[in-house]
Coordinates of C-alpha atoms (C1' of nucleotides) in Angstrom, one line a residue:
Chain A
M1 CA 62.4 -90.4 27.2
A2 CA 59.7 -88.8 29.3
E3 CA 56.6 -89.8 27.4
R4 CA 57.5 -93.1 25.8
D5 CA 54.8 -94.0 23.2
A6 CA 52.5 -91.0 23.5
D7 CA 50.0 -90.8 20.6
R8 CA 50.7 -93.6 18.3
S9 CA 48.4 -91.7 15.9
V10 CA 51.1 -89.3 14.9
S11 CA 54.1 -90.5 12.9
Q12 CA 57.5 -90.8 14.4
T13 CA 58.8 -88.2 12.0
V14 CA 56.3 -85.6 13.3
R15 CA 57.1 -86.6 16.9
A16 CA 60.8 -86.0 16.2
Q17 CA 60.0 -82.8 14.5
L18 CA 58.0 -81.4 17.4
A19 CA 60.5 -82.6 20.0
L20 CA 63.5 -81.1 18.1
R21 CA 61.6 -77.8 17.5
D22 CA 60.9 -77.6 21.2
Q23 CA 64.5 -78.2 22.0
I24 CA 65.6 -75.5 19.6
L25 CA 63.1 -72.9 20.8
S26 CA 63.7 -73.6 24.4
G27 CA 67.4 -73.1 23.9
A28 CA 68.4 -76.6 24.8
L29 CA 70.1 -76.7 21.4
R30 CA 72.3 -73.6 21.0
P31 CA 72.5 -71.7 17.8
G32 CA 75.6 -72.5 15.7
E33 CA 76.3 -75.9 17.3
R34 CA 75.9 -79.1 15.3
I35 CA 73.0 -81.3 16.0
S36 CA 74.1 -84.8 16.6
E37 CA 71.7 -87.3 15.1
L38 CA 72.6 -89.9 17.6
Q39 CA 72.0 -87.5 20.5
A40 CA 68.6 -86.6 18.9
V41 CA 67.8 -90.2 18.7
E42 CA 68.3 -90.5 22.4
T43 CA 66.3 -87.4 23.4
T44 CA 63.4 -88.0 21.0
G45 CA 63.2 -91.7 21.4
V46 CA 62.8 -92.5 17.7
S47 CA 65.2 -94.0 15.3
R48 CA 67.6 -92.2 13.0
T49 CA 65.5 -92.3 9.9
P50 CA 62.6 -90.2 11.2
V51 CA 65.1 -87.9 13.0
R52 CA 66.8 -87.2 9.7
M53 CA 63.5 -86.6 8.0
A54 CA 62.6 -84.1 10.8
L55 CA 66.0 -82.4 10.4
V56 CA 65.4 -81.9 6.7
R57 CA 61.9 -80.5 7.4
L58 CA 63.2 -78.1 10.1
E59 CA 65.9 -76.9 7.7
E60 CA 63.2 -76.1 5.1
E61 CA 61.2 -74.5 7.9
G62 CA 64.2 -72.2 8.5
L63 CA 65.2 -73.2 12.0
L64 CA 68.2 -75.2 10.9
E65 CA 71.1 -74.7 8.5
A66 CA 72.9 -77.3 6.6
I67 CA 76.6 -77.7 7.4
P68 CA 78.7 -78.0 4.2
S69 CA 80.6 -81.0 5.5
G70 CA 77.3 -82.7 6.5
G71 CA 74.7 -82.5 9.1
F72 CA 72.7 -79.6 10.5
M73 CA 73.2 -76.8 13.0
V74 CA 70.7 -74.5 14.7
K75 CA 70.4 -71.3 12.8
A76 CA 71.3 -68.0 14.4
F77 CA 69.3 -64.9 13.7
S78 CA 70.2 -61.3 14.1
E79 CA 67.8 -58.7 15.5
R80 CA 67.6 -57.3 12.0
D81 CA 66.5 -60.7 10.7
I82 CA 63.6 -60.8 13.0
L83 CA 62.4 -57.3 12.2
D84 CA 62.8 -58.0 8.5
S85 CA 60.8 -61.2 8.9
I86 CA 57.9 -59.3 10.5
E87 CA 57.9 -56.7 7.8
L88 CA 58.0 -59.5 5.2
R89 CA 55.0 -61.1 6.8
G90 CA 53.2 -57.8 6.7
T91 CA 54.0 -57.4 3.1
L92 CA 52.6 -60.8 2.3
E93 CA 49.5 -60.3 4.4
G94 CA 49.0 -56.9 2.7
L95 CA 49.0 -58.7 -0.7
A96 CA 46.5 -61.2 0.7
A97 CA 44.2 -58.4 1.9
R98 CA 44.5 -56.7 -1.5
F99 CA 43.7 -59.9 -3.3
A100 CA 40.6 -60.4 -1.1
A101 CA 39.5 -56.8 -1.6
E102 CA 40.0 -56.8 -5.4
R103 CA 38.5 -60.2 -6.1
G104 CA 35.6 -59.7 -3.7
V105 CA 34.5 -61.6 -0.7
S106 CA 31.0 -62.8 0.0
A107 CA 29.3 -61.7 3.2
R108 CA 29.2 -65.4 4.1
D109 CA 33.0 -65.6 4.0
L110 CA 33.4 -62.3 5.9
E111 CA 31.2 -63.5 8.8
P112 CA 33.8 -65.5 10.8
L113 CA 36.2 -62.6 10.5
K114 CA 33.7 -60.2 12.0
E115 CA 32.8 -62.6 14.7
C116 CA 36.5 -62.8 15.5
L117 CA 36.6 -59.0 15.6
G118 CA 33.7 -58.9 18.1
E119 CA 35.4 -61.4 20.4
I120 CA 38.6 -59.4 20.5
D121 CA 36.6 -56.3 21.2
G122 CA 35.4 -57.9 24.4
L123 CA 38.9 -58.5 25.5
V124 CA 40.6 -55.2 24.7
R125 CA 37.8 -53.3 26.3
Q126 CA 38.6 -54.3 29.9
S127 CA 41.1 -52.2 31.7
P128 CA 43.6 -53.3 32.8
I129 CA 43.8 -56.4 30.6
S130 CA 44.4 -59.6 32.6
V131 CA 47.1 -62.0 31.6
E132 CA 44.4 -64.5 30.8
A133 CA 42.9 -62.0 28.4
F134 CA 46.3 -61.6 26.8
S135 CA 46.4 -65.3 26.2
A136 CA 43.0 -65.3 24.7
Y137 CA 44.0 -62.4 22.5
V138 CA 47.0 -64.3 21.2
A139 CA 44.7 -67.2 20.1
L140 CA 42.1 -64.9 18.6
N141 CA 44.7 -62.8 16.9
A142 CA 46.3 -65.8 15.3
R143 CA 42.8 -66.9 14.2
F144 CA 42.1 -63.5 12.7
H145 CA 45.3 -63.5 10.7
A146 CA 44.7 -67.0 9.5
L147 CA 41.2 -66.2 8.3
L148 CA 42.4 -63.1 6.6
T149 CA 45.1 -65.0 4.7
E150 CA 42.5 -67.5 3.6
L151 CA 40.3 -64.8 2.1
S152 CA 42.9 -64.2 -0.6
R153 CA 41.9 -67.6 -2.0
S154 CA 45.4 -67.9 -3.4
P155 CA 47.1 -71.2 -2.5
P156 CA 50.6 -70.0 -3.4
L157 CA 50.3 -66.9 -1.3
I158 CA 48.7 -68.8 1.6
R159 CA 51.6 -71.2 1.5
Q160 CA 54.2 -68.5 1.6
I161 CA 52.5 -66.7 4.5
D162 CA 52.4 -70.0 6.4
R163 CA 56.1 -70.5 5.7
V164 CA 57.0 -67.1 7.1
S165 CA 54.8 -67.4 10.1
A166 CA 56.4 -70.7 10.9
L167 CA 59.3 -68.8 12.3
P168 CA 58.1 -68.2 15.9
F169 CA 59.3 -64.6 16.0
A170 CA 57.6 -63.7 12.7
S171 CA 54.2 -65.2 13.6
P172 CA 51.4 -62.7 14.0
S173 CA 51.2 -63.3 17.8
G174 CA 54.9 -63.9 18.3
F175 CA 55.5 -61.0 20.6
V176 CA 52.1 -60.2 22.0
M177 CA 52.8 -61.8 25.3
A178 CA 56.0 -59.7 25.7
Q179 CA 53.9 -56.6 25.3
S180 CA 51.7 -57.6 28.2
A181 CA 54.4 -56.3 30.5
L182 CA 54.5 -52.9 28.9
P183 CA 52.6 -50.0 30.4
E184 CA 51.3 -49.1 26.9
A185 CA 49.9 -52.6 26.6
Q186 CA 46.2 -51.7 26.3
Q187 CA 46.8 -48.8 24.0
I188 CA 48.8 -51.1 21.6
L189 CA 46.1 -53.7 21.5
L190 CA 43.5 -51.0 20.8
I191 CA 45.4 -49.7 17.9
A192 CA 46.0 -53.2 16.6
Q193 CA 42.4 -54.0 16.8
D194 CA 41.6 -50.8 14.9
H195 CA 43.8 -52.1 12.2
H196 CA 41.8 -55.3 12.1
R197 CA 38.6 -53.4 11.9
I198 CA 39.9 -51.2 9.0
V199 CA 41.2 -54.1 6.9
V200 CA 37.8 -55.8 7.2
D201 CA 36.1 -52.6 6.2
A202 CA 38.4 -52.1 3.3
I203 CA 38.0 -55.6 2.0
E204 CA 34.2 -55.2 2.3
N205 CA 34.3 -52.0 0.3
R206 CA 36.8 -53.5 -2.2
E207 CA 39.4 -50.9 -1.4
G208 CA 42.5 -53.0 -2.3
G209 CA 45.1 -50.3 -1.8
R210 CA 43.7 -49.4 1.6
A211 CA 43.5 -53.0 2.7
E212 CA 47.1 -53.6 1.6
A213 CA 48.4 -50.5 3.3
I214 CA 46.8 -51.1 6.6
M215 CA 48.2 -54.6 6.9
R216 CA 51.6 -53.3 6.2
E217 CA 51.2 -50.7 8.9
H218 CA 49.9 -53.4 11.2
A219 CA 53.2 -55.3 10.9
R220 CA 55.1 -52.1 11.4
L221 CA 53.2 -51.7 14.7
A222 CA 54.5 -55.2 15.7
V223 CA 58.0 -54.0 14.8
R224 CA 57.6 -50.9 16.9
N225 CA 56.4 -52.9 19.9
L226 CA 59.1 -55.5 19.6
R227 CA 61.7 -52.7 19.7
L228 CA 59.9 -51.3 22.7
A229 CA 59.9 -54.7 24.5
L230 CA 63.5 -55.2 23.7
R231 CA 64.4 -51.8 25.2
N232 CA 62.6 -52.5 28.5
R233 CA 64.6 -55.7 29.1
T234 CA 62.0 -56.9 31.6
H235 CA 59.9 -59.9 30.9
L236 CA 62.1 -61.1 28.0
D237 CA 61.5 -64.5 29.5
L238 CA 58.1 -64.3 27.8
L239 CA 60.0 -64.5 24.5
P240 CA 61.3 -68.1 24.2
A241 CA 62.1 -67.5 20.5
L242 CA 64.9 -65.1 21.5
A243 CA 67.0 -68.2 22.2
L244 CA 67.7 -68.1 18.5
V245 CA 69.0 -64.6 18.5
R246 CA 72.8 -64.1 18.5
T247 CA 73.6 -63.3 22.1
S248 CA 76.0 -60.7 21.1
E249 CA 73.3 -58.6 19.6
V250 CA 70.4 -58.9 22.0
Chain B
M1 CA 69.9 -95.9 -15.8
A2 CA 71.4 -93.8 -18.5
E3 CA 74.2 -92.2 -16.6
R4 CA 75.3 -94.7 -14.0
D5 CA 77.7 -93.1 -11.6
A6 CA 77.9 -89.6 -13.0
D7 CA 79.6 -87.1 -10.6
R8 CA 80.4 -89.0 -7.5
S9 CA 81.0 -85.5 -6.0
V10 CA 77.2 -84.8 -5.5
S11 CA 75.3 -86.8 -3.0
Q12 CA 72.8 -89.4 -4.0
T13 CA 70.0 -87.3 -2.5
V14 CA 70.8 -84.4 -4.8
R15 CA 71.1 -86.7 -7.8
A16 CA 67.7 -88.1 -7.0
Q17 CA 66.2 -84.7 -6.4
L18 CA 67.5 -83.4 -9.8
A19 CA 66.3 -86.6 -11.6
L20 CA 62.9 -86.5 -10.1
R21 CA 62.5 -82.7 -10.7
D22 CA 63.4 -83.4 -14.4
Q23 CA 60.8 -86.1 -14.6
I24 CA 58.2 -83.8 -13.0
L25 CA 58.9 -80.8 -15.2
S26 CA 59.2 -82.9 -18.4
G27 CA 55.7 -84.3 -17.7
A28 CA 57.0 -87.9 -17.3
L29 CA 55.3 -87.8 -13.9
R30 CA 51.7 -86.6 -14.3
P31 CA 50.1 -84.2 -11.9
G32 CA 47.8 -85.9 -9.4
E33 CA 49.3 -89.3 -9.6
R34 CA 51.1 -90.9 -6.8
I35 CA 54.9 -91.2 -7.1
S36 CA 56.0 -94.8 -6.4
E37 CA 59.1 -94.8 -4.4
L38 CA 60.2 -98.2 -5.8
Q39 CA 59.6 -96.9 -9.3
A40 CA 61.7 -93.8 -8.5
V41 CA 64.4 -96.1 -7.2
E42 CA 64.5 -97.8 -10.6
T43 CA 64.5 -94.6 -12.7
T44 CA 67.0 -92.7 -10.5
G45 CA 69.3 -95.6 -9.7
V46 CA 69.7 -94.7 -6.1
S47 CA 68.3 -96.4 -3.0
R48 CA 65.0 -95.6 -1.3
T49 CA 66.5 -93.5 1.5
P50 CA 67.9 -90.7 -0.7
V51 CA 64.8 -91.0 -2.8
R52 CA 62.6 -90.3 0.2
M53 CA 64.9 -87.4 1.2
A54 CA 64.5 -86.0 -2.3
L55 CA 60.7 -86.4 -2.1
V56 CA 60.6 -84.4 1.1
R57 CA 62.7 -81.6 -0.3
L58 CA 60.6 -81.5 -3.5
E59 CA 57.5 -81.2 -1.4
E60 CA 58.9 -78.3 0.6
E61 CA 60.0 -76.8 -2.8
G62 CA 56.3 -76.9 -3.8
L63 CA 56.4 -79.4 -6.6
L64 CA 55.0 -82.2 -4.7
E65 CA 52.0 -82.6 -2.4
A66 CA 51.8 -85.1 0.5
I67 CA 49.0 -87.6 0.3
P68 CA 47.2 -88.0 3.6
S69 CA 47.4 -91.7 3.5
G70 CA 51.1 -91.6 2.8
G71 CA 53.5 -90.9 0.0
F72 CA 53.6 -88.0 -2.4
M73 CA 51.9 -86.9 -5.7
V74 CA 52.8 -84.3 -8.3
K75 CA 51.1 -81.0 -7.5
A76 CA 48.7 -79.6 -10.0
F77 CA 48.6 -75.8 -10.6
S78 CA 45.9 -73.7 -12.0
E79 CA 46.6 -70.8 -14.4
R80 CA 45.6 -68.5 -11.6
D81 CA 48.2 -70.1 -9.3
I82 CA 50.9 -69.3 -11.8
L83 CA 49.8 -65.7 -12.2
D84 CA 49.5 -65.3 -8.5
S85 CA 53.0 -66.7 -8.0
I86 CA 54.5 -64.2 -10.4
E87 CA 52.8 -61.4 -8.7
L88 CA 53.9 -62.8 -5.4
R89 CA 57.5 -62.8 -6.7
G90 CA 57.1 -59.2 -7.9
T91 CA 55.9 -58.1 -4.5
L92 CA 58.9 -59.7 -2.8
E93 CA 61.3 -58.3 -5.3
G94 CA 59.6 -54.9 -4.7
L95 CA 60.3 -55.2 -1.0
A96 CA 63.9 -56.1 -1.8
A97 CA 64.3 -53.1 -4.0
R98 CA 62.8 -50.9 -1.4
F99 CA 65.1 -52.3 1.3
A100 CA 68.1 -51.7 -1.0
A101 CA 67.0 -48.1 -1.7
E102 CA 66.2 -47.2 1.9
R103 CA 69.2 -48.8 3.4
G104 CA 71.6 -47.5 0.8
V105 CA 73.9 -49.3 -1.5
S106 CA 77.5 -48.5 -2.2
A107 CA 78.6 -47.7 -5.7
R108 CA 80.8 -50.7 -5.4
D109 CA 77.8 -53.0 -4.9
L110 CA 75.8 -51.3 -7.7
E111 CA 78.6 -51.9 -10.2
P112 CA 77.8 -55.5 -11.2
L113 CA 74.1 -54.6 -11.6
K114 CA 75.0 -51.8 -14.0
E115 CA 77.4 -54.1 -15.9
C116 CA 74.5 -56.5 -16.3
L117 CA 72.3 -53.7 -17.6
G118 CA 74.9 -52.8 -20.2
E119 CA 75.2 -56.4 -21.4
I120 CA 71.4 -56.7 -21.8
D121 CA 71.4 -53.4 -23.7
G122 CA 73.6 -55.0 -26.3
L123 CA 71.1 -57.8 -26.7
V124 CA 67.8 -55.9 -27.0
R125 CA 69.2 -53.3 -29.3
Q126 CA 69.5 -55.8 -32.3
S127 CA 66.4 -56.2 -34.4
P128 CA 65.2 -58.7 -34.9
I129 CA 66.5 -60.5 -31.8
S130 CA 68.0 -63.9 -32.5
V131 CA 67.0 -67.0 -30.6
E132 CA 70.6 -67.1 -29.3
A133 CA 70.2 -63.5 -28.0
F134 CA 67.0 -64.6 -26.2
S135 CA 68.8 -67.4 -24.5
A136 CA 71.5 -65.0 -23.4
Y137 CA 68.8 -62.6 -22.2
V138 CA 67.3 -65.4 -20.1
A139 CA 70.7 -65.9 -18.3
L140 CA 71.4 -62.2 -17.9
N141 CA 67.9 -61.5 -16.7
A142 CA 68.2 -64.2 -14.0
R143 CA 71.5 -62.7 -13.0
F144 CA 70.1 -59.2 -12.8
H145 CA 67.2 -60.4 -10.6
A146 CA 69.5 -62.4 -8.3
L147 CA 71.9 -59.4 -7.9
L148 CA 69.0 -57.1 -7.1
T149 CA 67.6 -59.5 -4.5
E150 CA 71.1 -59.7 -2.9
L151 CA 71.1 -55.9 -2.6
S152 CA 68.4 -56.0 0.0
R153 CA 71.0 -57.6 2.3
S154 CA 68.1 -59.3 4.1
P155 CA 68.7 -63.1 4.5
P156 CA 65.1 -63.8 5.3
L157 CA 63.8 -62.0 2.3
I158 CA 66.4 -63.5 0.0
R159 CA 65.4 -66.9 1.2
Q160 CA 61.7 -66.3 0.5
I161 CA 62.4 -65.0 -3.0
D162 CA 64.5 -68.0 -3.7
R163 CA 61.7 -70.2 -2.6
V164 CA 59.2 -68.5 -4.8
S165 CA 61.5 -68.5 -7.8
A166 CA 62.2 -72.2 -7.3
L167 CA 58.8 -72.8 -9.0
P168 CA 59.8 -72.8 -12.6
F169 CA 56.8 -70.8 -13.8
A170 CA 57.4 -68.1 -11.2
S171 CA 61.1 -67.6 -11.8
P172 CA 62.1 -64.3 -13.4
S173 CA 63.0 -65.9 -16.7
G174 CA 60.3 -68.5 -16.6
F175 CA 58.4 -67.4 -19.7
V176 CA 60.9 -65.3 -21.6
M177 CA 61.5 -68.0 -24.1
A178 CA 57.8 -68.3 -24.8
Q179 CA 57.7 -64.6 -25.6
S180 CA 60.4 -65.0 -28.3
A181 CA 57.7 -66.3 -30.6
L182 CA 55.5 -63.3 -30.2
P183 CA 55.6 -60.4 -32.7
E184 CA 55.8 -58.0 -29.8
A185 CA 59.0 -59.7 -28.6
Q186 CA 61.5 -56.9 -28.9
Q187 CA 59.1 -54.3 -27.6
I188 CA 58.5 -56.4 -24.5
L189 CA 62.2 -56.8 -23.8
L190 CA 62.8 -53.1 -24.3
I191 CA 60.1 -52.3 -21.7
A192 CA 61.4 -54.8 -19.3
Q193 CA 64.9 -53.5 -19.7
D194 CA 63.6 -50.0 -19.0
H195 CA 62.2 -51.3 -15.8
H196 CA 65.6 -52.7 -14.9
R197 CA 67.2 -49.3 -15.6
I198 CA 64.6 -47.5 -13.5
V199 CA 64.9 -49.7 -10.5
V200 CA 68.7 -49.2 -10.5
D201 CA 68.2 -45.5 -10.8
A202 CA 65.7 -45.5 -7.9
I203 CA 67.9 -47.5 -5.7
E204 CA 70.8 -45.2 -6.4
N205 CA 68.8 -42.2 -5.5
R206 CA 67.3 -43.9 -2.5
E207 CA 63.8 -43.6 -3.8
G208 CA 62.3 -46.6 -2.0
G209 CA 58.7 -46.2 -3.1
R210 CA 59.7 -45.8 -6.7
A211 CA 62.0 -48.8 -6.6
E212 CA 59.3 -51.0 -5.0
A213 CA 56.6 -49.8 -7.4
I214 CA 58.6 -50.5 -10.5
M215 CA 59.5 -54.0 -9.5
R216 CA 55.8 -54.8 -8.9
E217 CA 55.0 -53.4 -12.4
H218 CA 57.9 -55.4 -13.8
A219 CA 56.2 -58.6 -12.6
R220 CA 52.8 -57.4 -13.9
L221 CA 54.5 -57.1 -17.3
A222 CA 55.5 -60.8 -17.0
V223 CA 51.9 -61.6 -16.1
R224 CA 50.6 -59.7 -19.2
N225 CA 53.1 -61.4 -21.5
L226 CA 52.2 -64.8 -20.1
R227 CA 48.6 -64.2 -20.8
L228 CA 49.6 -63.1 -24.3
A229 CA 51.7 -66.2 -24.9
L230 CA 48.9 -68.4 -23.7
R231 CA 46.4 -66.8 -26.0
N232 CA 48.6 -67.4 -29.1
R233 CA 48.9 -71.1 -28.4
T234 CA 51.9 -71.4 -30.7
H235 CA 55.2 -72.3 -29.2
L236 CA 53.8 -73.5 -26.0
D237 CA 56.4 -76.3 -26.3
L238 CA 58.8 -73.7 -25.1
L239 CA 57.1 -73.9 -21.7
P240 CA 57.9 -77.2 -20.2
A241 CA 56.7 -76.0 -16.9
L242 CA 53.1 -76.1 -18.2
A243 CA 53.2 -79.8 -17.7
L244 CA 52.2 -79.0 -14.2
V245 CA 49.1 -77.0 -15.1
R246 CA 45.8 -78.8 -14.9
T247 CA 45.1 -79.8 -18.5
S248 CA 41.4 -78.8 -18.2
E249 CA 42.4 -75.2 -17.7
V250 CA 45.2 -74.6 -20.1
Chain C
dC1 C1' 23.1 -108.5 -10.0
dA2 C1' 24.8 -105.5 -6.6
dG3 C1' 27.0 -104.5 -2.3
dG4 C1' 29.9 -105.6 1.4
dC5 C1' 33.4 -108.1 3.7
dA6 C1' 37.7 -110.4 3.9
dA7 C1' 42.1 -111.6 2.4
dA8 C1' 46.1 -110.9 -0.1
dC9 C1' 49.3 -107.8 -2.0
dA10 C1' 51.8 -103.7 -2.4
dA11 C1' 53.7 -99.6 -0.7
dT12 C1' 55.0 -96.5 2.9
dG13 C1' 57.1 -95.7 7.5
dT14 C1' 60.7 -97.2 10.5
dA15 C1' 64.8 -99.4 12.2
dT16 C1' 69.4 -100.9 11.9
dA17 C1' 73.7 -102.2 9.7
dC18 C1' 77.6 -100.8 6.9
dA19 C1' 80.8 -97.8 4.6
dG20 C1' 83.2 -93.6 3.8
dT21 C1' 84.7 -89.3 5.3
dA22 C1' 85.8 -85.6 8.3
dA23 C1' 87.5 -84.0 12.6
dG24 C1' 90.2 -84.3 16.6
dT25 C1' 94.1 -85.8 19.2
dA26 C1' 98.4 -87.6 20.1
dT27 C1' 103.0 -88.4 18.9
dC28 C1' 107.1 -87.5 16.6
dC29 C1' 110.4 -84.7 14.3
dA30 C1' 112.6 -80.3 13.5
Chain D
dT1 C1' 108.5 -75.9 22.1
dG2 C1' 105.8 -75.7 18.0
dG3 C1' 104.1 -77.7 14.0
dA4 C1' 102.9 -81.3 11.0
dT5 C1' 101.5 -85.9 10.1
dA6 C1' 99.3 -90.1 11.1
dC7 C1' 96.0 -92.6 13.5
dT8 C1' 91.8 -93.2 15.8
dT9 C1' 87.2 -92.1 16.7
dA10 C1' 82.8 -90.8 15.7
dC11 C1' 79.6 -89.0 12.7
dT12 C1' 76.9 -88.6 8.5
dG13 C1' 75.2 -90.7 4.1
dT14 C1' 73.4 -94.8 2.1
dA15 C1' 71.4 -99.3 1.7
dT16 C1' 68.4 -102.9 3.0
dA17 C1' 65.4 -105.6 5.9
dC18 C1' 61.0 -105.5 8.5
dA19 C1' 56.5 -104.3 10.1
dT20 C1' 52.3 -101.8 9.7
dT21 C1' 48.9 -99.7 7.1
dG22 C1' 46.2 -98.8 3.0
dT23 C1' 44.3 -100.4 -1.2
dT24 C1' 42.5 -103.5 -4.4
dT25 C1' 40.4 -107.6 -5.9
dG26 C1' 37.7 -111.5 -5.5
dC27 C1' 34.2 -114.0 -3.4
dC28 C1' 30.1 -114.5 -0.9
dT29 C1' 25.7 -113.2 0.6
dG30 C1' 21.4 -110.7 0.3

DNA sequence: CAGGCAAACAATGTATACAGTAAGTATCCA
DNA sequence: TGGATACTTACTGTATACATTGTTTGCCTG
């Protein structure tokens, strides 16, 4: 209702999908409750057909769950679900790193990865790290992980990693901002960046096992940090994705 | 057009999805060519709306690809894509086995798995193995893998494994029938069954690393056998899923 | 003869109307 | 007063009509 016909370039379906996803992640739509199509029509400003298409896509994306009697509801996740999803992503990224190492990567293809490494270096070196630097890190980190995934040159694997990362709390940078409030913030980022450096080195030297292991450990670091951030309950407002977590457990 | 109003219990969307999937896997719809919605309406006997829903679902399932200018086309897979998908499934099943082992499984939950083991034993013991026994093996093998996946008790992981296994050529029993024509058939099945036995033993003894490793190797066995079956080009008719493979490469 | 432009056709994306079903509420009976 | 049944309401699933966009074909011009 706010922006009426913003961007006629994107389809109504995509617009509905984005609007509904925002509503889900912001907590406007609560987990477990049925999503009324008519209500969605009102809030998104598009007709029922694209709303329904968007609902189907969001279900496949993992944010919604089909109700047996019809319609969809917002999915509820447990804390365990989130930790498992991160480890799942780490396992898949590990496989991608191994594929890249075993199959070989040209220096040409490794270049953007190293460039990304250098830019992150410039960020994590400053002490203390500013909030702006954290934001920049989030973007660069996402870019690094995307580039690494591409190096596997395996469309099926890339597809799966994209699917897992679509869940906001499982994405590589899902919880980085929450860490910014922790006292160990810089230390964590330094370790993470060391992982980045090692995986590039391993791929360059065609050490598949090492590349795989370090990416798994990299995800375990994210798991550890998330646990840490959840224990210090401060700055949980930096984690909008937590709107999806069953309130009884968080 | 053949079966007019078969099973009013299932929705039109599901009916269209099943019909279209059949057409894709049987090769009636060729990879790369656009799927006409109107044509699909004629062949499936349902209206355009459920056809479109089915198309979206099949795209998410991985069988279709969106055309930038609109509509969908049948996805084409390379031989490498198939092999990667199998290894991907093995990696995920390995993670599931490790989760099961590390988190512990009650004897009560392990029972159906062992029962499944016993039934498969009865099949692979006979020599030579009849075609009927192969069919039975396919069903039991699928059941075993499904039970094993469930043991992880990790909904996100189970979901991902289901997604990968939805691709017919990546499913645990995708190529078993093709192996039935190989002279090494019984030997292969004996080895596979040994893997099954080992993974159950590893889970029972909470040996996470061993459980994970054996499931990965189990998938590598499938990769090996698929390569074998592709080399002996006989009985490729047992692999309907190969309709999706780029003809230039198979 | 070849290339480009325009027009017509076809197919997708979107909206809306209709039917069937599930859920909720109110009333009546025990 | 509680439970069950019937009725009403509202929602989803489906079909179809419409508009916009992309593609193809034919004609014209260079």
